[in-house]
Every structure is written in C-alpha cells, then in structure tokens.
Amino acid sequence: MTDNDHAVRTEAFFSLHHGLPRQSPGSDATTRRLLEYAGPLPERPRVLDLGCGPGRAALLLAAETGAEVTAVDLHQPFLDELRAAAEARGLGDRVRTVRADMGDLRGPGFPDGSFDLVWAEGSAYLVGFDTALRDWKRLLAPGGSLVVTECVWTTGAPTAEARAFWERETTMRPVAGNTAAAVAAGYHVLGTLVQPDTDWDAYYLPLAERVAAADASAPGMAWALAATREELAMRREHGAEYGYAGYALRPADPRWPVRPETAADTAAVHAVNAAAFPTPDEAALVDALRADPEAWLPGLSMVATDGPGGTVAAYALLTRCRVGGSPALALAPVSTAPEHQRRGAGQAAVRAALDAARLRGESLVLVLGHPGYYPRFGFVPASRYGIRPGFDVPDEAMMALVLDTAAPVPRGTIVYPAAFGV
C-alpha cells in the first residue's frame, strides 16, 4: 500500500466518523466517574485532552470543572468541530485546540509540570498504554492526575479469533495487567472502572447506522466500511471477552519511597506506631496481627521512608477481615512519625498499600477513621453498601473503598481479626 493509499483510507475512515456523538466507547457518566476518581482539582485547573476528537470530554471538563482545556488532535476537522461547539456553548475562552501529535509533545506548548489533569479517553492505544504512562508523566504538575481508558481482556481465556483481531491493533491486557504496569511506571492507582456495555452502544449504534447509509463508491470508503463492519461483528460475536476500562493515576511522591515491610523493619515500625499514637495499643496491635496467620497478608504491610534507603517515616497495614462471610481488608493502623506528619508520608504509605491490594486482586477495603482524611483515597461511608461494624460508631467514620467495580460488593457485619478485640 502506498502512502497515498494510506492517506485516502485514513480520510475515508475519519469521514465515516464525522458528526458521530463518540469516537470510542464512553459516556458522560463514565467521564464524570473517572473525574471523581482523579480527585479534587484546583479552582481553574489546566487540563490537557489528548486525542480529543470532536471534544465530547473536553467540553464536559471545561463546563463542569471550570478548566482551561488544551485539546490536542491530528485531525483538523475534529478540532474545527470542537471549536464550533465550544463557541456555541459559551466555552470558547476555556477550550484551546491544538493540531499536534500526542506521541510527540516536545513543543513549547507542553513544558514539564504544566497540567493538573491529563486526559485520554479512547486514544492512548495509538501510542501504546506503557508509552503513554512514560511520556505523559512529565506533563503533570505536582499532585496532578492522568486519566486513560484502554481496551482490556475481560476473560482469562480469549478466543483465537478475538486475539487475532485485536493483536493487529494493540497489545491488550486484563485490567490487573494495566494496573501492574501503572504501578511499575511509578504511579499510584486512584481508581479503575470497567466501562458498561451501554458505553459501547453509545459508540457503535450510531456508527452502525452511519455504515448502513454510507456511499461505498467514495475514495477509500470500501476499505473503511469493511474494516468497520469487521469491528462491529467482532463485538457482536466476542464482546463478552473484552471491554474498555478507565484508569485514574497519580505519580508517586518522590519524597517518600514506599516498599513492603521487611523483618528488619519490625522495630522501626513498632517505634513509629508507638510515637504516632497517645497509647502503645496500636504498636501492640501490629505485633499481634503479624503473629496471626489468618489476618496477616504478606506484602500488605507498607512503609514510607524519608528518602531512598532512609528510615521508616510512615506505615500502613491491611489485614484480612470479613463482611458477611466474604473476604475484605481492614486498613489499620496508619501512622506517621511525629516529625514527618502533615508532609505526605502517611498518604504515600496508604496509597502504596492500596496499590498492593489491587495487584493481589482484592476488591474491598474498610477503615474506621477520620472522615476528613480518608475520602481523599476514595473511601465513602460503608453504610452505602449495607456494611456495618459490630459496634457503635458514627456512620461517617466507618468507611469502605471498592477496588474492583466489576465484583459484587458484600453486605453485612464486619468481622475483624481477634487482635482488634471487637
């Protein structure tokens, strides 16, 4: 195929998609959910929308967060469509369109640390998930977040037909595989979401109508129609094997390296817990949990150190508990040495523990703690899920975090390890 043939086919493909409500599986509800995972934003956040297409997400982000959105795409007609829509909605001063290659953002408009939120719905596959994580991290300001959606396997044994189709386009993993890649790339995972089938319908149903009405005689259109029909048929026949998933990520704080506790840390962990609380009870609790094989889960006892190879500055522990007979995790204690408090060390330890839990395939974490602190990690009142402790506490203090949104959330009473004494 010549370069001219490729250009003709590409233009036909884009023309088939012009004016459609979406260019990939998605919905406004999914955009809002991922935005919630990304956490609080500054008053007028700087947002970079990569592979924006005609800008459905860019317009929502500008309207609902007050953001200044830089929307990047290589296809000028999409950018023109976005520009017209932004002006029509009174958002012209908040949306800036840039024709650029999202795989090569080295120009003066993309300096390091220049965005509070980098967004890529349905576009990261064009550069590759791992490349996106590596290359876009530098664009984030301190505390900034990256939101990416990516096609994933939803079965452990995809058919040869599904593999053959998708491996022509991208390298697919299950949700957990991308989660592990994000953690390995130096991110904490703020939340993941397997998108519902209705997100696919929002993309494919209008596209199928467009295919049925298209003129196959236009240059390159016969190829574009054949490729699109093949994709639609793949979804009909093998849609249970794959899906789209969203990831909200934040680079780890380099000031506080995190790692699992080792045997050499036992005394230091005890000292941090003893110093962080007014009584020695929490330090004794950790020692008792460590001795309980039913409660202790290797790799879920995390320390944050004051620099590489430094001393233990903060600690977070997850142990096995149960809800209505189903396994869950209890987050307790969380402690920071007094000299390091209110500097992010405790948050680093908690996020590392939650990342480790995701990588183990855990689905639910519970914490009894300050309602002004734990919601930053995504915790909400456990009562929303029908989960309650076996003792009286304020409703807002007993919180739950669902790590796997595709798994059913158990209901019932929390049963803690015996060391908790409740």
CSV table of C-alpha atoms in Angstrom, one decimal:
chain,number,residue,atom,x,y,z
A,1,MET,CA,0.0,0.0,0.0
A,2,THR,CA,1.4,3.4,-1.0
A,3,ASP,CA,1.4,6.5,1.2
A,4,ASN,CA,-1.3,7.9,-1.0
A,5,ASP,CA,-3.5,4.8,-0.5
A,6,HIS,CA,-3.0,5.1,3.3
A,7,ALA,CA,-3.9,8.8,3.3
A,8,VAL,CA,-7.1,8.1,1.2
A,9,ARG,CA,-8.1,5.3,3.6
A,10,THR,CA,-7.5,7.4,6.6
A,11,GLU,CA,-9.5,10.2,5.3
A,12,ALA,CA,-12.4,7.8,4.5
A,13,PHE,CA,-12.2,6.4,8.0
A,14,PHE,CA,-12.4,9.8,9.5
A,15,SER,CA,-15.2,10.9,7.2
A,16,LEU,CA,-17.2,7.9,8.3
A,17,HIS,CA,-16.9,9.1,11.9
A,18,HIS,CA,-17.5,12.8,11.4
A,19,GLY,CA,-20.5,14.1,13.3
A,20,LEU,CA,-20.9,11.0,15.5
A,21,PRO,CA,-21.5,11.6,19.2
A,22,ARG,CA,-18.5,9.5,20.2
A,23,GLN,CA,-15.3,8.2,18.6
A,24,SER,CA,-14.8,5.4,21.2
A,25,PRO,CA,-16.8,3.6,23.8
A,26,GLY,CA,-17.8,6.1,26.5
A,27,SER,CA,-20.5,8.2,28.1
A,28,ASP,CA,-20.8,11.4,30.1
A,29,ALA,CA,-21.4,9.3,33.2
A,30,THR,CA,-18.1,7.5,32.7
A,31,THR,CA,-16.3,10.7,32.2
A,32,ARG,CA,-17.7,12.1,35.4
A,33,ARG,CA,-16.9,8.9,37.3
A,34,LEU,CA,-13.3,9.0,36.2
A,35,LEU,CA,-13.1,12.7,37.0
A,36,GLU,CA,-14.3,11.8,40.5
A,37,TYR,CA,-11.6,9.2,40.8
A,38,ALA,CA,-9.0,11.8,39.8
A,39,GLY,CA,-9.7,13.7,42.9
A,40,PRO,CA,-10.1,17.4,43.7
A,41,LEU,CA,-8.7,19.9,41.2
A,42,PRO,CA,-7.5,23.5,41.6
A,43,GLU,CA,-10.1,26.3,41.2
A,44,ARG,CA,-9.2,26.8,37.5
A,45,PRO,CA,-7.4,23.6,36.5
A,46,ARG,CA,-5.2,23.2,33.5
A,47,VAL,CA,-6.4,20.2,31.5
A,48,LEU,CA,-4.8,18.5,28.6
A,49,ASP,CA,-7.1,16.3,26.5
A,50,LEU,CA,-5.0,14.1,24.2
A,51,GLY,CA,-6.6,12.6,21.1
A,52,CYS,CA,-9.7,14.7,21.8
A,53,GLY,CA,-11.6,14.0,18.6
A,54,PRO,CA,-14.6,16.3,18.3
A,55,GLY,CA,-14.2,17.0,22.1
A,56,ARG,CA,-17.1,15.4,24.0
A,57,ALA,CA,-14.9,15.0,27.1
A,58,ALA,CA,-13.1,18.4,26.6
A,59,LEU,CA,-16.4,20.2,26.6
A,60,LEU,CA,-17.6,18.4,29.7
A,61,LEU,CA,-14.4,19.1,31.6
A,62,ALA,CA,-14.4,22.7,30.7
A,63,ALA,CA,-18.0,23.2,31.6
A,64,GLU,CA,-18.1,21.2,34.9
A,65,THR,CA,-14.6,21.9,36.4
A,66,GLY,CA,-14.0,25.5,35.1
A,67,ALA,CA,-10.9,24.1,33.4
A,68,GLU,CA,-8.7,25.7,30.8
A,69,VAL,CA,-8.6,22.8,28.4
A,70,THR,CA,-5.9,22.3,25.8
A,71,ALA,CA,-7.4,19.8,23.3
A,72,VAL,CA,-5.0,18.0,21.0
A,73,ASP,CA,-5.7,16.0,17.9
A,74,LEU,CA,-4.1,15.5,14.5
A,75,HIS,CA,-7.3,15.6,12.5
A,76,GLN,CA,-8.1,19.3,11.9
A,77,PRO,CA,-11.9,18.7,11.1
A,78,PHE,CA,-12.4,17.3,14.5
A,79,LEU,CA,-10.7,20.3,16.1
A,80,ASP,CA,-12.8,22.6,13.9
A,81,GLU,CA,-15.9,20.7,15.2
A,82,LEU,CA,-14.8,21.2,18.8
A,83,ARG,CA,-14.0,24.8,18.3
A,84,ALA,CA,-17.5,25.5,16.9
A,85,ALA,CA,-19.2,23.5,19.7
A,86,ALA,CA,-17.1,25.4,22.4
A,87,GLU,CA,-18.1,28.7,21.0
A,88,ALA,CA,-21.8,27.7,20.8
A,89,ARG,CA,-21.8,26.7,24.4
A,90,GLY,CA,-20.0,29.8,25.6
A,91,LEU,CA,-16.8,27.9,26.4
A,92,GLY,CA,-14.7,29.5,23.7
A,93,ASP,CA,-12.4,31.1,26.2
A,94,ARG,CA,-11.8,27.8,28.1
A,95,VAL,CA,-11.0,25.5,25.2
A,96,ARG,CA,-7.9,25.8,23.1
A,97,THR,CA,-7.5,23.5,20.2
A,98,VAL,CA,-4.0,22.4,19.0
A,99,ARG,CA,-3.2,20.3,16.0
A,100,ALA,CA,-0.3,18.1,17.2
A,101,ASP,CA,0.8,14.5,17.5
A,102,MET,CA,0.1,13.3,21.0
A,103,GLY,CA,3.0,10.9,20.6
A,104,ASP,CA,5.4,13.8,20.2
A,105,LEU,CA,4.6,16.6,22.6
A,106,ARG,CA,8.0,18.3,22.7
A,107,GLY,CA,7.0,21.8,21.6
A,108,PRO,CA,6.9,24.9,23.7
A,109,GLY,CA,3.2,24.5,24.5
A,110,PHE,CA,3.9,21.3,26.5
A,111,PRO,CA,6.5,22.1,29.2
A,112,ASP,CA,7.1,19.8,32.1
A,113,GLY,CA,4.6,20.2,35.0
A,114,SER,CA,2.2,22.3,33.0
A,115,PHE,CA,-1.1,20.4,33.6
A,116,ASP,CA,-3.2,19.5,36.6
A,117,LEU,CA,-5.0,16.8,34.7
A,118,VAL,CA,-4.0,14.9,31.5
A,119,TRP,CA,-7.0,13.1,29.9
A,120,ALA,CA,-7.0,10.5,27.2
A,121,GLU,CA,-10.3,8.7,26.5
A,122,GLY,CA,-10.1,6.1,23.8
A,123,SER,CA,-6.8,7.4,22.4
A,124,ALA,CA,-3.9,6.0,24.3
A,125,TYR,CA,-3.8,2.9,22.2
A,126,LEU,CA,-2.4,5.0,19.3
A,127,VAL,CA,0.9,5.4,21.2
A,128,GLY,CA,0.6,2.4,23.5
A,129,PHE,CA,-0.5,2.3,27.1
A,130,ASP,CA,3.0,1.9,28.5
A,131,THR,CA,4.4,4.7,26.3
A,132,ALA,CA,1.6,7.0,27.4
A,133,LEU,CA,2.4,6.3,31.0
A,134,ARG,CA,6.0,7.0,30.5
A,135,ASP,CA,5.9,10.0,28.2
A,136,TRP,CA,2.9,11.9,29.7
A,137,LYS,CA,4.0,11.8,33.3
A,138,ARG,CA,6.4,14.7,32.9
A,139,LEU,CA,3.4,16.9,31.8
A,140,LEU,CA,1.7,16.7,35.2
A,141,ALA,CA,2.1,19.3,37.9
A,142,PRO,CA,2.8,18.1,41.4
A,143,GLY,CA,-0.4,16.4,42.6
A,144,GLY,CA,-1.7,16.1,39.1
A,145,SER,CA,-3.6,13.1,37.7
A,146,LEU,CA,-3.6,11.1,34.5
A,147,VAL,CA,-6.8,9.5,33.2
A,148,VAL,CA,-6.6,7.0,30.5
A,149,THR,CA,-9.1,4.5,29.0
A,150,GLU,CA,-7.9,1.3,27.3
A,151,CYS,CA,-9.3,-1.8,25.7
A,152,VAL,CA,-8.8,-4.8,28.0
A,153,TRP,CA,-9.5,-8.5,28.1
A,154,THR,CA,-12.3,-9.4,30.5
A,155,THR,CA,-11.7,-13.1,30.3
A,156,GLY,CA,-8.7,-15.1,31.2
A,157,ALA,CA,-9.0,-17.2,28.0
A,158,PRO,CA,-9.9,-15.1,25.0
A,159,THR,CA,-10.6,-17.0,21.8
A,160,ALA,CA,-8.1,-17.2,19.0
A,161,GLU,CA,-10.4,-15.1,16.8
A,162,ALA,CA,-10.6,-12.3,19.3
A,163,ARG,CA,-6.9,-12.4,19.9
A,164,ALA,CA,-6.1,-12.3,16.2
A,165,PHE,CA,-8.3,-9.3,15.6
A,166,TRP,CA,-7.1,-7.2,18.5
A,167,GLU,CA,-3.4,-8.0,18.2
A,168,ARG,CA,-3.5,-6.3,14.8
A,169,GLU,CA,-4.4,-3.1,16.5
A,170,THR,CA,-2.9,-3.1,20.0
A,171,THR,CA,-1.4,-5.2,22.8
A,172,MET,CA,-4.2,-5.9,25.2
A,173,ARG,CA,-4.0,-7.0,28.9
A,174,PRO,CA,-6.6,-7.6,31.6
A,175,VAL,CA,-7.4,-4.7,33.9
A,176,ALA,CA,-5.0,-6.1,36.5
A,177,GLY,CA,-2.2,-6.2,33.9
A,178,ASN,CA,-2.5,-2.5,33.2
A,179,THR,CA,-2.8,-1.7,36.9
A,180,ALA,CA,0.5,-3.5,37.4
A,181,ALA,CA,2.1,-1.6,34.5
A,182,ALA,CA,0.9,1.7,36.0
A,183,VAL,CA,2.4,0.9,39.5
A,184,ALA,CA,5.6,-0.3,37.9
A,185,ALA,CA,5.8,3.0,36.0
A,186,GLY,CA,5.7,5.0,39.2
A,187,TYR,CA,2.0,5.8,39.6
A,188,HIS,CA,-0.5,5.2,42.4
A,189,VAL,CA,-3.9,4.0,41.2
A,190,LEU,CA,-6.7,6.2,42.3
A,191,GLY,CA,-9.4,4.2,40.7
A,192,THR,CA,-10.3,1.8,37.9
A,193,LEU,CA,-13.6,1.3,36.1
A,194,VAL,CA,-14.7,-1.3,33.6
A,195,GLN,CA,-17.0,0.6,31.4
A,196,PRO,CA,-20.6,-0.7,31.0
A,197,ASP,CA,-21.9,-2.2,27.8
A,198,THR,CA,-24.0,0.9,27.3
A,199,ASP,CA,-20.7,2.8,26.6
A,200,TRP,CA,-20.1,0.5,23.7
A,201,ASP,CA,-23.7,1.1,22.5
A,202,ALA,CA,-23.2,4.8,22.6
A,203,TYR,CA,-20.4,4.4,20.2
A,204,TYR,CA,-21.4,1.5,18.0
A,205,LEU,CA,-25.1,2.0,17.4
A,206,PRO,CA,-24.7,5.4,15.7
A,207,LEU,CA,-21.6,4.1,13.9
A,208,ALA,CA,-23.6,1.1,12.5
A,209,GLU,CA,-26.3,3.5,11.2
A,210,ARG,CA,-23.7,5.5,9.5
A,211,VAL,CA,-22.2,2.4,7.9
A,212,ALA,CA,-25.6,1.3,6.6
A,213,ALA,CA,-26.1,4.7,4.9
A,214,ALA,CA,-22.5,5.3,3.6
A,215,ASP,CA,-21.6,5.6,-0.1
A,216,ALA,CA,-19.1,2.8,-0.7
A,217,SER,CA,-18.0,4.4,-4.0
A,218,ALA,CA,-16.3,7.3,-2.3
A,219,PRO,CA,-12.4,7.0,-2.4
A,220,GLY,CA,-11.2,4.7,0.3
A,221,MET,CA,-14.7,4.1,1.6
A,222,ALA,CA,-15.0,0.5,0.7
A,223,TRP,CA,-11.9,-0.3,2.8
A,224,ALA,CA,-13.3,1.9,5.7
A,225,LEU,CA,-16.6,0.2,5.6
A,226,ALA,CA,-15.2,-3.3,5.5
A,227,ALA,CA,-12.9,-2.6,8.5
A,228,THR,CA,-15.7,-1.1,10.5
A,229,ARG,CA,-18.1,-4.0,9.7
A,230,GLU,CA,-15.4,-6.4,10.9
A,231,GLU,CA,-15.0,-4.5,14.1
A,232,LEU,CA,-18.8,-4.4,14.7
A,233,ALA,CA,-19.1,-8.1,14.0
A,234,MET,CA,-16.2,-8.8,16.4
A,235,ARG,CA,-18.1,-7.0,19.2
A,236,ARG,CA,-21.4,-8.9,18.4
A,237,GLU,CA,-19.7,-12.3,18.5
A,238,HIS,CA,-16.9,-11.9,21.1
A,239,GLY,CA,-18.0,-8.8,23.1
A,240,ALA,CA,-18.0,-10.9,26.4
A,241,GLU,CA,-14.3,-11.4,26.0
A,242,TYR,CA,-13.1,-7.8,26.1
A,243,GLY,CA,-14.2,-4.3,27.1
A,244,TYR,CA,-12.9,-0.8,27.9
A,245,ALA,CA,-11.5,0.2,31.2
A,246,GLY,CA,-10.6,3.6,32.7
A,247,TYR,CA,-7.7,4.3,35.0
A,248,ALA,CA,-7.2,7.3,37.2
A,249,LEU,CA,-3.5,7.6,38.1
A,250,ARG,CA,-1.2,9.9,40.0
A,251,PRO,CA,2.6,9.8,40.1
A,252,ALA,CA,4.0,8.6,43.4
A,253,ASP,CA,5.5,11.3,45.6
A,254,PRO,CA,9.3,11.1,45.1
A,255,ARG,CA,10.0,12.4,48.6
A,256,TRP,CA,8.6,9.2,50.2
A,257,PRO,CA,9.8,6.0,48.6
A,258,VAL,CA,7.5,3.1,49.6
A,259,ARG,CA,8.0,-0.6,49.9
A,260,PRO,CA,6.7,-3.6,51.8
A,261,GLU,CA,7.8,-4.1,55.4
A,262,THR,CA,10.7,-6.5,55.9
A,263,ALA,CA,11.8,-8.3,59.0
A,264,ALA,CA,14.5,-5.7,59.5
A,265,ASP,CA,11.8,-3.1,59.8
A,266,THR,CA,9.9,-4.6,62.8
A,267,ALA,CA,11.5,-2.5,65.5
A,268,ALA,CA,11.2,0.7,63.4
A,269,VAL,CA,7.5,0.0,62.6
A,270,HIS,CA,6.8,-0.5,66.3
A,271,ALA,CA,8.6,2.7,67.2
A,272,VAL,CA,6.6,4.7,64.6
A,273,ASN,CA,3.3,3.4,65.8
A,274,ALA,CA,4.2,4.0,69.4
A,275,ALA,CA,5.3,7.6,68.7
A,276,ALA,CA,2.3,8.4,66.5
A,277,PHE,CA,-0.4,7.5,69.0
A,278,PRO,CA,-1.0,8.5,72.6
A,279,THR,CA,-1.0,4.9,73.9
A,280,PRO,CA,1.0,1.8,72.9
A,281,ASP,CA,-2.1,0.0,71.8
A,282,GLU,CA,-1.6,0.4,68.0
A,283,ALA,CA,2.0,-0.7,68.2
A,284,ALA,CA,0.9,-3.8,70.1
A,285,LEU,CA,-1.9,-4.4,67.6
A,286,VAL,CA,0.5,-4.6,64.7
A,287,ASP,CA,2.7,-7.1,66.6
A,288,ALA,CA,-0.4,-9.2,67.4
A,289,LEU,CA,-1.6,-9.1,63.8
A,290,ARG,CA,1.8,-10.0,62.5
A,291,ALA,CA,1.6,-13.2,64.6
A,292,ASP,CA,-1.8,-14.2,63.3
A,293,PRO,CA,-1.6,-16.2,60.0
A,294,GLU,CA,-5.3,-15.8,59.4
A,295,ALA,CA,-5.0,-12.0,59.4
A,296,TRP,CA,-1.5,-11.2,58.2
A,297,LEU,CA,-1.1,-10.9,54.4
A,298,PRO,CA,2.4,-10.7,53.1
A,299,GLY,CA,3.1,-7.6,51.0
A,300,LEU,CA,0.3,-5.5,52.5
A,301,SER,CA,2.3,-4.0,55.3
A,302,MET,CA,3.8,-0.9,53.7
A,303,VAL,CA,6.4,1.6,54.9
A,304,ALA,CA,7.3,5.0,53.5
A,305,THR,CA,10.9,6.1,54.1
A,306,ASP,CA,12.4,9.6,54.3
A,307,GLY,CA,14.3,9.2,51.0
A,308,PRO,CA,15.9,6.2,49.3
A,309,GLY,CA,17.3,3.8,51.9
A,310,GLY,CA,16.1,6.1,54.7
A,311,THR,CA,14.4,5.4,58.0
A,312,VAL,CA,10.7,4.5,58.3
A,313,ALA,CA,8.7,7.7,58.3
A,314,ALA,CA,5.1,6.3,57.9
A,315,TYR,CA,3.3,3.0,58.0
A,316,ALA,CA,0.0,1.5,56.7
A,317,LEU,CA,-1.3,-2.0,57.3
A,318,LEU,CA,-4.0,-4.0,55.6
A,319,THR,CA,-5.1,-7.3,57.2
A,320,ARG,CA,-7.8,-9.8,56.4
A,321,CYS,CA,-11.3,-9.2,57.7
A,322,ARG,CA,-14.7,-10.4,56.6
A,323,VAL,CA,-18.0,-8.9,55.6
A,324,GLY,CA,-21.0,-11.2,55.7
A,325,GLY,CA,-18.6,-14.1,55.4
A,326,SER,CA,-16.8,-12.7,52.3
A,327,PRO,CA,-13.1,-11.7,52.4
A,328,ALA,CA,-12.3,-8.0,52.7
A,329,LEU,CA,-9.4,-5.9,54.1
A,330,ALA,CA,-9.1,-3.7,57.2
A,331,LEU,CA,-6.9,-0.7,56.9
A,332,ALA,CA,-5.4,-0.1,60.4
A,333,PRO,CA,-3.3,1.3,61.7
A,334,VAL,CA,-2.0,4.2,59.6
A,335,SER,CA,0.8,6.1,61.4
A,336,THR,CA,3.4,8.7,60.7
A,337,ALA,CA,6.4,9.6,62.8
A,338,PRO,CA,5.6,13.0,64.5
A,339,GLU,CA,8.5,14.8,62.8
A,340,HIS,CA,7.1,13.8,59.4
A,341,GLN,CA,3.4,14.4,59.9
A,342,ARG,CA,1.4,16.5,57.5
A,343,ARG,CA,4.0,16.2,54.8
A,344,GLY,CA,2.5,13.4,52.7
A,345,ALA,CA,4.4,10.4,54.1
A,346,GLY,CA,1.2,8.8,55.5
A,347,GLN,CA,-0.6,9.3,52.3
A,348,ALA,CA,2.2,7.7,50.4
A,349,ALA,CA,2.1,4.6,52.6
A,350,VAL,CA,-1.7,4.3,52.3
A,351,ARG,CA,-1.7,4.6,48.5
A,352,ALA,CA,1.1,2.0,48.3
A,353,ALA,CA,-0.9,-0.4,50.4
A,354,LEU,CA,-4.0,0.1,48.3
A,355,ASP,CA,-1.9,-0.4,45.1
A,356,ALA,CA,-0.6,-3.7,46.6
A,357,ALA,CA,-4.2,-4.8,47.4
A,358,ARG,CA,-5.3,-4.1,43.8
A,359,LEU,CA,-2.4,-6.2,42.5
A,360,ARG,CA,-3.5,-9.1,44.7
A,361,GLY,CA,-7.0,-8.9,43.3
A,362,GLU,CA,-8.6,-7.7,46.5
A,363,SER,CA,-11.9,-6.0,46.0
A,364,LEU,CA,-12.9,-4.2,49.2
A,365,VAL,CA,-11.1,-2.2,51.9
A,366,LEU,CA,-12.6,-0.9,55.2
A,367,VAL,CA,-11.4,1.7,57.5
A,368,LEU,CA,-12.6,3.2,60.8
A,369,GLY,CA,-11.1,6.7,60.7
A,370,HIS,CA,-11.4,10.4,60.3
A,371,PRO,CA,-14.0,11.3,57.7
A,372,GLY,CA,-11.9,14.4,56.8
A,373,TYR,CA,-8.9,12.3,55.8
A,374,TYR,CA,-9.8,9.0,54.2
A,375,PRO,CA,-12.2,10.3,51.4
A,376,ARG,CA,-9.1,11.6,49.6
A,377,PHE,CA,-8.3,7.9,48.8
A,378,GLY,CA,-11.9,7.2,47.6
A,379,PHE,CA,-13.4,5.9,50.8
A,380,VAL,CA,-17.1,6.6,51.4
A,381,PRO,CA,-19.5,5.6,54.3
A,382,ALA,CA,-19.7,1.8,54.4
A,383,SER,CA,-23.4,2.0,55.1
A,384,ARG,CA,-23.9,2.9,51.4
A,385,TYR,CA,-23.1,-0.7,50.6
A,386,GLY,CA,-25.0,-2.2,53.6
A,387,ILE,CA,-21.8,-2.7,55.5
A,388,ARG,CA,-21.7,-2.0,59.3
A,389,PRO,CA,-19.3,-2.8,62.2
A,390,GLY,CA,-20.5,-4.9,65.1
A,391,PHE,CA,-20.2,-2.0,67.4
A,392,ASP,CA,-21.5,1.6,67.6
A,393,VAL,CA,-19.5,4.3,65.7
A,394,PRO,CA,-20.6,7.4,63.8
A,395,ASP,CA,-21.8,6.4,60.4
A,396,GLU,CA,-19.4,8.7,58.6
A,397,ALA,CA,-16.4,7.2,60.4
A,398,MET,CA,-16.8,3.7,59.1
A,399,MET,CA,-15.8,3.8,55.5
A,400,ALA,CA,-15.4,1.5,52.5
A,401,LEU,CA,-13.4,1.6,49.3
A,402,VAL,CA,-14.3,-0.7,46.4
A,403,LEU,CA,-11.2,-1.6,44.5
A,404,ASP,CA,-12.9,-3.8,41.9
A,405,THR,CA,-16.0,-2.2,40.5
A,406,ALA,CA,-16.8,-5.3,38.4
A,407,ALA,CA,-17.1,-7.5,41.5
A,408,PRO,CA,-20.2,-7.7,43.7
A,409,VAL,CA,-19.9,-5.8,47.0
A,410,PRO,CA,-20.7,-8.0,50.0
A,411,ARG,CA,-23.2,-6.8,52.6
A,412,GLY,CA,-23.4,-7.4,56.3
A,413,THR,CA,-21.4,-7.1,59.5
A,414,ILE,CA,-17.6,-6.6,59.6
A,415,VAL,CA,-15.8,-9.3,61.4
A,416,TYR,CA,-12.3,-8.2,62.4
A,417,PRO,CA,-9.3,-10.3,63.3
A,418,ALA,CA,-9.2,-11.3,67.0
A,419,ALA,CA,-6.3,-8.9,67.8
A,420,PHE,CA,-8.7,-6.0,67.3
A,421,GLY,CA,-10.7,-7.1,70.3
A,422,VAL,CA,-14.1,-6.2,68.9
